[in-house]
């Protein structure tokens, strides 16, 4: 596929991750009945950002092994998973064969899905396109895919986390110090690999969403729960994440009228 350069770099990284780590985690995640959000695995029943998804047409942008779409399917949604990495989608297909949970999968850049206009009630991304695809590209695509009044829900690394993440040869957890400017936040390239991440300031997220025809309804700043596992220390230690948010979940609705 002739992907944009960022998508090609990220697909190569996730192909490697899939070979080395993903099969075991996919089996674990597909077996879960409750929806969990982010690195702290906080239950949807606690955050309540999705509401009742029964009967909804949902597209997950950057679905990876599609465990989130599988969770939605268990709740009566009709998901479609989109991902740029064929190895991840192959793992998802294997999990479908093992579990009997089936839904369409599309190999595509999340900003150029090729899916029909206004064909979904919910666009979702949990650490998918939301951080691996340029928001100036994927947010307009999400708006195109949504029906009027439909919801966009996505999880990203928090702005605070991005300001406090060291840029070193190996990934290090966030520190209690601002390491880069807030203004101009957009594209992040790390010395530890060839991947490209994206994030924006809060003001710029609001501008991009409103330009795309969305009204922002909620911003959930995710805090590590009491007694959080230390297994997630790659990004932040639990004691850090009790003081500052590691993640943000944005909830926006496509305006019912232009």
mmCIF file of C-alpha atoms in Angstrom:
data_model
loop_
_atom_site.group_PDB
_atom_site.id
_atom_site.type_symbol
_atom_site.label_atom_id
_atom_site.label_comp_id
_atom_site.label_asym_id
_atom_site.label_seq_id
_atom_site.Cartn_x
_atom_site.Cartn_y
_atom_site.Cartn_z
ATOM 1 C CA UNK A 1 0.000 0.000 0.000
ATOM 2 C CA UNK A 2 1.190 3.540 -0.766
ATOM 3 C CA UNK A 3 0.606 4.893 2.743
ATOM 4 C CA UNK A 4 1.640 8.402 3.849
ATOM 5 C CA UNK A 5 5.140 8.287 5.349
ATOM 6 C CA UNK A 6 3.923 8.573 8.959
ATOM 7 C CA UNK A 7 1.456 5.718 8.492
ATOM 8 C CA UNK A 8 4.136 3.542 6.883
ATOM 9 C CA UNK A 9 6.561 4.148 9.772
ATOM 10 C CA UNK A 10 3.923 3.358 12.381
ATOM 11 C CA UNK A 11 2.718 0.267 10.515
ATOM 12 C CA UNK A 12 6.274 -1.088 10.500
ATOM 13 C CA UNK A 13 6.574 -0.541 14.259
ATOM 14 C CA UNK A 14 3.251 -2.252 14.993
ATOM 15 C CA UNK A 15 4.126 -5.161 12.737
ATOM 16 C CA UNK A 16 7.198 -5.703 14.926
ATOM 17 C CA UNK A 17 5.206 -5.297 18.151
ATOM 18 C CA UNK A 18 2.636 -7.766 16.856
ATOM 19 C CA UNK A 19 5.340 -10.351 16.193
ATOM 20 C CA UNK A 20 6.937 -9.922 19.608
ATOM 21 C CA UNK A 21 4.115 -9.228 22.049
ATOM 22 C CA UNK A 22 0.607 -8.927 20.704
ATOM 23 C CA UNK A 23 -0.702 -12.492 20.437
ATOM 24 C CA UNK A 24 -0.826 -13.086 24.198
ATOM 25 C CA UNK A 25 -2.332 -9.678 24.973
ATOM 26 C CA UNK A 26 -4.932 -10.080 22.217
ATOM 27 C CA UNK A 27 -6.179 -13.335 23.724
ATOM 28 C CA UNK A 28 -6.387 -11.736 27.172
ATOM 29 C CA UNK A 29 -8.201 -8.626 25.950
ATOM 30 C CA UNK A 30 -10.694 -10.460 23.731
ATOM 31 C CA UNK A 31 -11.644 -12.656 26.701
ATOM 32 C CA UNK A 32 -12.660 -9.688 28.860
ATOM 33 C CA UNK A 33 -16.350 -8.828 29.171
ATOM 34 C CA UNK A 34 -15.977 -5.309 30.591
ATOM 35 C CA UNK A 35 -14.713 -2.393 28.500
ATOM 36 C CA UNK A 36 -11.440 -1.003 29.860
ATOM 37 C CA UNK A 37 -9.843 2.333 28.991
ATOM 38 C CA UNK A 38 -6.161 3.156 28.666
ATOM 39 C CA UNK A 39 -3.037 2.026 30.451
ATOM 40 C CA UNK A 40 -4.744 1.874 33.850
ATOM 41 C CA UNK A 41 -7.557 -0.342 32.486
ATOM 42 C CA UNK A 42 -10.294 1.790 34.065
ATOM 43 C CA UNK A 43 -13.704 0.278 33.484
ATOM 44 C CA UNK A 44 -16.258 1.976 31.256
ATOM 45 C CA UNK A 45 -18.814 1.492 34.043
ATOM 46 C CA UNK A 46 -16.737 3.934 36.093
ATOM 47 C CA UNK A 47 -15.988 6.516 33.373
ATOM 48 C CA UNK A 48 -19.316 6.246 31.503
ATOM 49 C CA UNK A 49 -18.182 7.915 28.295
ATOM 50 C CA UNK A 50 -19.866 5.621 25.741
ATOM 51 C CA UNK A 51 -23.390 5.130 27.053
ATOM 52 C CA UNK A 52 -25.589 2.414 25.545
ATOM 53 C CA UNK A 53 -23.969 1.191 22.311
ATOM 54 C CA UNK A 54 -26.599 -1.442 21.511
ATOM 55 C CA UNK A 55 -27.664 -1.208 17.864
ATOM 56 C CA UNK A 56 -25.097 1.454 16.954
ATOM 57 C CA UNK A 57 -22.949 1.377 13.832
ATOM 58 C CA UNK A 58 -19.409 1.974 15.116
ATOM 59 C CA UNK A 59 -16.088 2.420 13.347
ATOM 60 C CA UNK A 60 -12.856 2.045 15.315
ATOM 61 C CA UNK A 61 -10.029 4.018 13.712
ATOM 62 C CA UNK A 62 -6.698 2.341 14.370
ATOM 63 C CA UNK A 63 -8.232 -0.800 15.850
ATOM 64 C CA UNK A 64 -5.031 -2.858 16.149
ATOM 65 C CA UNK A 65 -6.106 -6.356 17.164
ATOM 66 C CA UNK A 66 -9.686 -5.019 17.489
ATOM 67 C CA UNK A 67 -10.285 -5.994 21.109
ATOM 68 C CA UNK A 68 -12.195 -2.754 21.728
ATOM 69 C CA UNK A 69 -14.474 -3.490 18.764
ATOM 70 C CA UNK A 70 -14.968 -6.992 20.167
ATOM 71 C CA UNK A 71 -16.077 -5.519 23.495
ATOM 72 C CA UNK A 72 -18.545 -3.300 21.643
ATOM 73 C CA UNK A 73 -19.874 -6.241 19.632
ATOM 74 C CA UNK A 74 -20.562 -8.090 22.897
ATOM 75 C CA UNK A 75 -22.801 -5.147 23.840
ATOM 76 C CA UNK A 76 -24.848 -5.256 20.677
ATOM 77 C CA UNK A 77 -22.983 -2.707 18.561
ATOM 78 C CA UNK A 78 -22.123 -3.277 14.897
ATOM 79 C CA UNK A 79 -18.405 -2.415 14.754
ATOM 80 C CA UNK A 80 -16.046 -2.034 11.823
ATOM 81 C CA UNK A 81 -12.319 -2.057 12.577
ATOM 82 C CA UNK A 82 -9.870 -0.026 10.502
ATOM 83 C CA UNK A 83 -6.109 -0.396 10.781
ATOM 84 C CA UNK A 84 -3.035 0.222 8.649
ATOM 85 C CA UNK A 85 -1.088 -2.821 9.884
ATOM 86 C CA UNK A 86 -1.954 -6.156 8.197
ATOM 87 C CA UNK A 87 -0.252 -8.176 10.933
ATOM 88 C CA UNK A 88 -2.518 -6.640 13.570
ATOM 89 C CA UNK A 89 -5.596 -7.356 11.464
ATOM 90 C CA UNK A 90 -4.487 -10.951 10.963
ATOM 91 C CA UNK A 91 -4.325 -11.371 14.735
ATOM 92 C CA UNK A 92 -7.829 -9.889 14.954
ATOM 93 C CA UNK A 93 -9.090 -12.402 12.384
ATOM 94 C CA UNK A 94 -7.531 -15.249 14.355
ATOM 95 C CA UNK A 95 -9.309 -14.021 17.482
ATOM 96 C CA UNK A 96 -12.598 -13.927 15.569
ATOM 97 C CA UNK A 97 -12.106 -17.549 14.563
ATOM 98 C CA UNK A 98 -11.349 -18.512 18.167
ATOM 99 C CA UNK A 99 -14.187 -16.563 19.811
ATOM 100 C CA UNK A 100 -16.928 -16.583 17.190
ATOM 101 C CA UNK A 101 -17.229 -12.774 17.432
ATOM 102 C CA UNK A 102 -17.189 -11.438 13.880
ATOM 103 C CA UNK A 103 -17.283 -7.987 12.285
ATOM 104 C CA UNK A 104 -15.701 -6.338 9.218
ATOM 105 C CA UNK A 105 -12.032 -5.321 9.215
ATOM 106 C CA UNK A 106 -10.581 -2.803 6.763
ATOM 107 C CA UNK A 107 -6.889 -2.376 5.986
ATOM 108 C CA UNK A 108 -6.577 1.365 5.437
ATOM 109 C CA UNK A 109 -5.058 4.601 6.632
ATOM 110 C CA UNK A 110 -7.441 5.873 9.330
ATOM 111 C CA UNK A 111 -7.588 9.246 7.577
ATOM 112 C CA UNK A 112 -8.529 7.677 4.216
ATOM 113 C CA UNK A 113 -10.740 4.727 5.097
ATOM 114 C CA UNK A 114 -12.710 4.512 1.853
ATOM 115 C CA UNK A 115 -15.875 3.849 3.866
ATOM 116 C CA UNK A 116 -19.158 5.551 2.876
ATOM 117 C CA UNK A 117 -20.130 9.022 4.075
ATOM 118 C CA UNK A 118 -22.449 9.325 7.086
ATOM 119 C CA UNK A 119 -22.506 5.575 7.737
ATOM 120 C CA UNK A 120 -21.769 5.450 11.492
ATOM 121 C CA UNK A 121 -23.330 6.560 14.773
ATOM 122 C CA UNK A 122 -20.047 6.418 16.702
ATOM 123 C CA UNK A 123 -16.413 6.900 15.728
ATOM 124 C CA UNK A 124 -14.014 5.533 18.340
ATOM 125 C CA UNK A 125 -10.266 5.537 18.841
ATOM 126 C CA UNK A 126 -8.478 4.329 21.970
ATOM 127 C CA UNK A 127 -4.739 4.747 21.414
ATOM 128 C CA UNK A 128 -5.326 4.156 17.706
ATOM 129 C CA UNK A 129 -5.596 6.858 15.075
ATOM 130 C CA UNK A 130 -6.059 9.259 17.983
ATOM 131 C CA UNK A 131 -2.287 9.276 18.607
ATOM 132 C CA UNK A 132 -0.799 7.520 15.548
ATOM 133 C CA UNK A 133 -2.411 9.640 12.805
ATOM 134 C CA UNK A 134 -2.196 13.391 12.290
ATOM 135 C CA UNK A 135 -5.373 14.908 13.812
ATOM 136 C CA UNK A 136 -5.530 17.406 10.955
ATOM 137 C CA UNK A 137 -6.128 14.348 8.752
ATOM 138 C CA UNK A 138 -8.145 11.914 10.856
ATOM 139 C CA UNK A 139 -10.623 14.287 12.542
ATOM 140 C CA UNK A 140 -12.094 15.424 9.173
ATOM 141 C CA UNK A 141 -12.377 11.764 8.172
ATOM 142 C CA UNK A 142 -14.221 10.993 11.419
ATOM 143 C CA UNK A 143 -16.614 13.863 10.674
ATOM 144 C CA UNK A 144 -17.219 12.518 7.166
ATOM 145 C CA UNK A 145 -18.002 9.033 8.465
ATOM 146 C CA UNK A 146 -20.438 10.166 11.168
ATOM 147 C CA UNK A 147 -24.139 10.741 10.784
ATOM 148 C CA UNK A 148 -25.541 14.025 12.078
ATOM 149 C CA UNK A 149 -25.770 13.866 15.856
ATOM 150 C CA UNK A 150 -23.269 11.003 16.023
ATOM 151 C CA UNK A 151 -20.491 10.851 18.606
ATOM 152 C CA UNK A 152 -16.726 10.896 18.363
ATOM 153 C CA UNK A 153 -14.941 9.392 21.385
ATOM 154 C CA UNK A 154 -11.156 9.163 21.499
ATOM 155 C CA UNK A 155 -8.383 8.635 24.028
ATOM 156 C CA UNK A 156 -4.978 10.307 23.787
ATOM 157 C CA UNK A 157 -1.952 10.847 25.981
ATOM 158 C CA UNK A 158 -2.571 13.909 28.132
ATOM 159 C CA UNK A 159 -0.976 17.210 27.258
ATOM 160 C CA UNK A 160 0.755 17.188 30.658
ATOM 161 C CA UNK A 161 2.254 13.760 30.001
ATOM 162 C CA UNK A 162 3.629 14.836 26.632
ATOM 163 C CA UNK A 163 5.306 17.852 28.211
ATOM 164 C CA UNK A 164 6.979 15.667 30.850
ATOM 165 C CA UNK A 165 8.124 12.676 28.765
ATOM 166 C CA UNK A 166 11.914 12.521 28.311
ATOM 167 C CA UNK A 167 13.177 12.294 24.734
ATOM 168 C CA UNK A 168 15.855 9.643 25.232
ATOM 169 C CA UNK A 169 17.191 6.541 23.491
ATOM 170 C CA UNK A 170 14.938 4.397 25.686
ATOM 171 C CA UNK A 171 11.395 5.227 26.764
ATOM 172 C CA UNK A 172 11.424 6.672 30.290
ATOM 173 C CA UNK A 173 8.444 7.445 32.541
ATOM 174 C CA UNK A 174 7.259 11.023 32.891
ATOM 175 C CA UNK A 175 9.183 13.285 35.245
ATOM 176 C CA UNK A 176 8.054 16.144 37.498
ATOM 177 C CA UNK A 177 9.461 18.756 35.123
ATOM 178 C CA UNK A 178 8.325 20.449 31.914
ATOM 179 C CA UNK A 179 10.704 19.303 29.179
ATOM 180 C CA UNK A 180 9.266 20.928 26.047
ATOM 181 C CA UNK A 181 7.022 23.855 25.073
ATOM 182 C CA UNK A 182 3.243 23.553 25.325
ATOM 183 C CA UNK A 183 2.492 25.917 22.459
ATOM 184 C CA UNK A 184 3.034 24.391 19.057
ATOM 185 C CA UNK A 185 2.479 20.833 20.290
ATOM 186 C CA UNK A 186 1.700 18.565 17.364
ATOM 187 C CA UNK A 187 4.193 15.968 16.123
ATOM 188 C CA UNK A 188 6.421 13.803 18.331
ATOM 189 C CA UNK A 189 9.278 11.627 17.124
ATOM 190 C CA UNK A 190 11.167 9.563 19.692
ATOM 191 C CA UNK A 191 14.793 8.466 19.679
ATOM 192 C CA UNK A 192 13.848 4.974 20.859
ATOM 193 C CA UNK A 193 12.154 4.009 17.553
ATOM 194 C CA UNK A 194 11.049 5.379 14.170
ATOM 195 C CA UNK A 195 7.416 5.939 15.100
ATOM 196 C CA UNK A 196 5.540 9.227 14.934
ATOM 197 C CA UNK A 197 2.945 10.295 17.540
ATOM 198 C CA UNK A 198 0.617 13.275 17.511
ATOM 199 C CA UNK A 199 -1.057 15.397 20.152
ATOM 200 C CA UNK A 200 -2.380 18.934 20.421
ATOM 201 C CA UNK A 201 -2.918 21.571 23.061
ATOM 202 C CA UNK A 202 -6.408 21.697 24.540
ATOM 203 C CA UNK A 203 -7.195 24.890 22.674
ATOM 204 C CA UNK A 204 -6.081 23.393 19.367
ATOM 205 C CA UNK A 205 -8.079 20.195 19.919
ATOM 206 C CA UNK A 206 -11.180 22.342 20.448
ATOM 207 C CA UNK A 207 -10.441 24.367 17.307
ATOM 208 C CA UNK A 208 -9.870 21.259 15.168
ATOM 209 C CA UNK A 209 -13.012 19.579 16.461
ATOM 210 C CA UNK A 210 -15.203 22.642 15.967
ATOM 211 C CA UNK A 211 -13.796 23.162 12.477
ATOM 212 C CA UNK A 212 -14.774 19.557 11.747
ATOM 213 C CA UNK A 213 -18.365 20.266 12.772
ATOM 214 C CA UNK A 214 -18.195 18.919 16.326
ATOM 215 C CA UNK A 215 -19.356 20.258 19.668
ATOM 216 C CA UNK A 216 -17.173 19.153 22.574
ATOM 217 C CA UNK A 217 -19.309 17.545 25.276
ATOM 218 C CA UNK A 218 -16.774 16.144 27.755
ATOM 219 C CA UNK A 219 -13.088 15.982 28.506
ATOM 220 C CA UNK A 220 -12.236 13.193 30.953
ATOM 221 C CA UNK A 221 -8.757 13.593 32.442
ATOM 222 C CA UNK A 222 -7.787 10.090 33.486
ATOM 223 C CA UNK A 223 -6.190 9.623 36.893
ATOM 224 C CA UNK A 224 -4.478 6.419 38.005
ATOM 225 C CA UNK A 225 -6.677 4.532 40.470
ATOM 226 C CA UNK A 226 -5.615 3.825 44.016
ATOM 227 C CA UNK A 227 -3.336 0.804 44.113
ATOM 228 C CA UNK A 228 -2.601 0.990 40.382
ATOM 229 C CA UNK A 229 -0.235 -1.627 39.007
ATOM 230 C CA UNK A 230 3.362 -0.561 38.487
ATOM 231 C CA UNK A 231 3.496 -2.618 35.280
ATOM 232 C CA UNK A 232 2.613 0.509 33.284
ATOM 233 C CA UNK A 233 5.691 2.477 34.357
ATOM 234 C CA UNK A 234 6.871 2.811 30.776
ATOM 235 C CA UNK A 235 4.789 5.998 30.496
ATOM 236 C CA UNK A 236 4.234 7.100 34.084
ATOM 237 C CA UNK A 237 4.642 5.831 37.608
ATOM 238 C CA UNK A 238 1.413 5.446 39.584
ATOM 239 C CA UNK A 239 2.456 8.140 42.065
ATOM 240 C CA UNK A 240 2.996 10.568 39.163
ATOM 241 C CA UNK A 241 -0.326 9.627 37.608
ATOM 242 C CA UNK A 242 -2.182 10.236 40.870
ATOM 243 C CA UNK A 243 -1.122 13.891 40.675
ATOM 244 C CA UNK A 244 -1.394 14.568 36.935
ATOM 245 C CA UNK A 245 -3.451 12.957 34.161
ATOM 246 C CA UNK A 246 -1.695 10.464 31.906
ATOM 247 C CA UNK A 247 -4.599 10.297 29.459
ATOM 248 C CA UNK A 248 -7.539 12.307 28.169
ATOM 249 C CA UNK A 249 -10.788 11.012 26.733
ATOM 250 C CA UNK A 250 -12.552 13.503 24.479
ATOM 251 C CA UNK A 251 -16.266 13.176 23.726
ATOM 252 C CA UNK A 252 -17.683 15.287 20.897
ATOM 253 C CA UNK A 253 -20.957 15.266 18.974
ATOM 254 C CA UNK A 254 -21.331 16.038 15.294
ATOM 255 C CA UNK A 255 -23.656 18.990 14.938
ATOM 256 C CA UNK A 256 -27.142 18.063 13.800
ATOM 257 C CA UNK A 257 -27.211 20.979 11.351
ATOM 258 C CA UNK A 258 -24.469 22.650 9.377
#
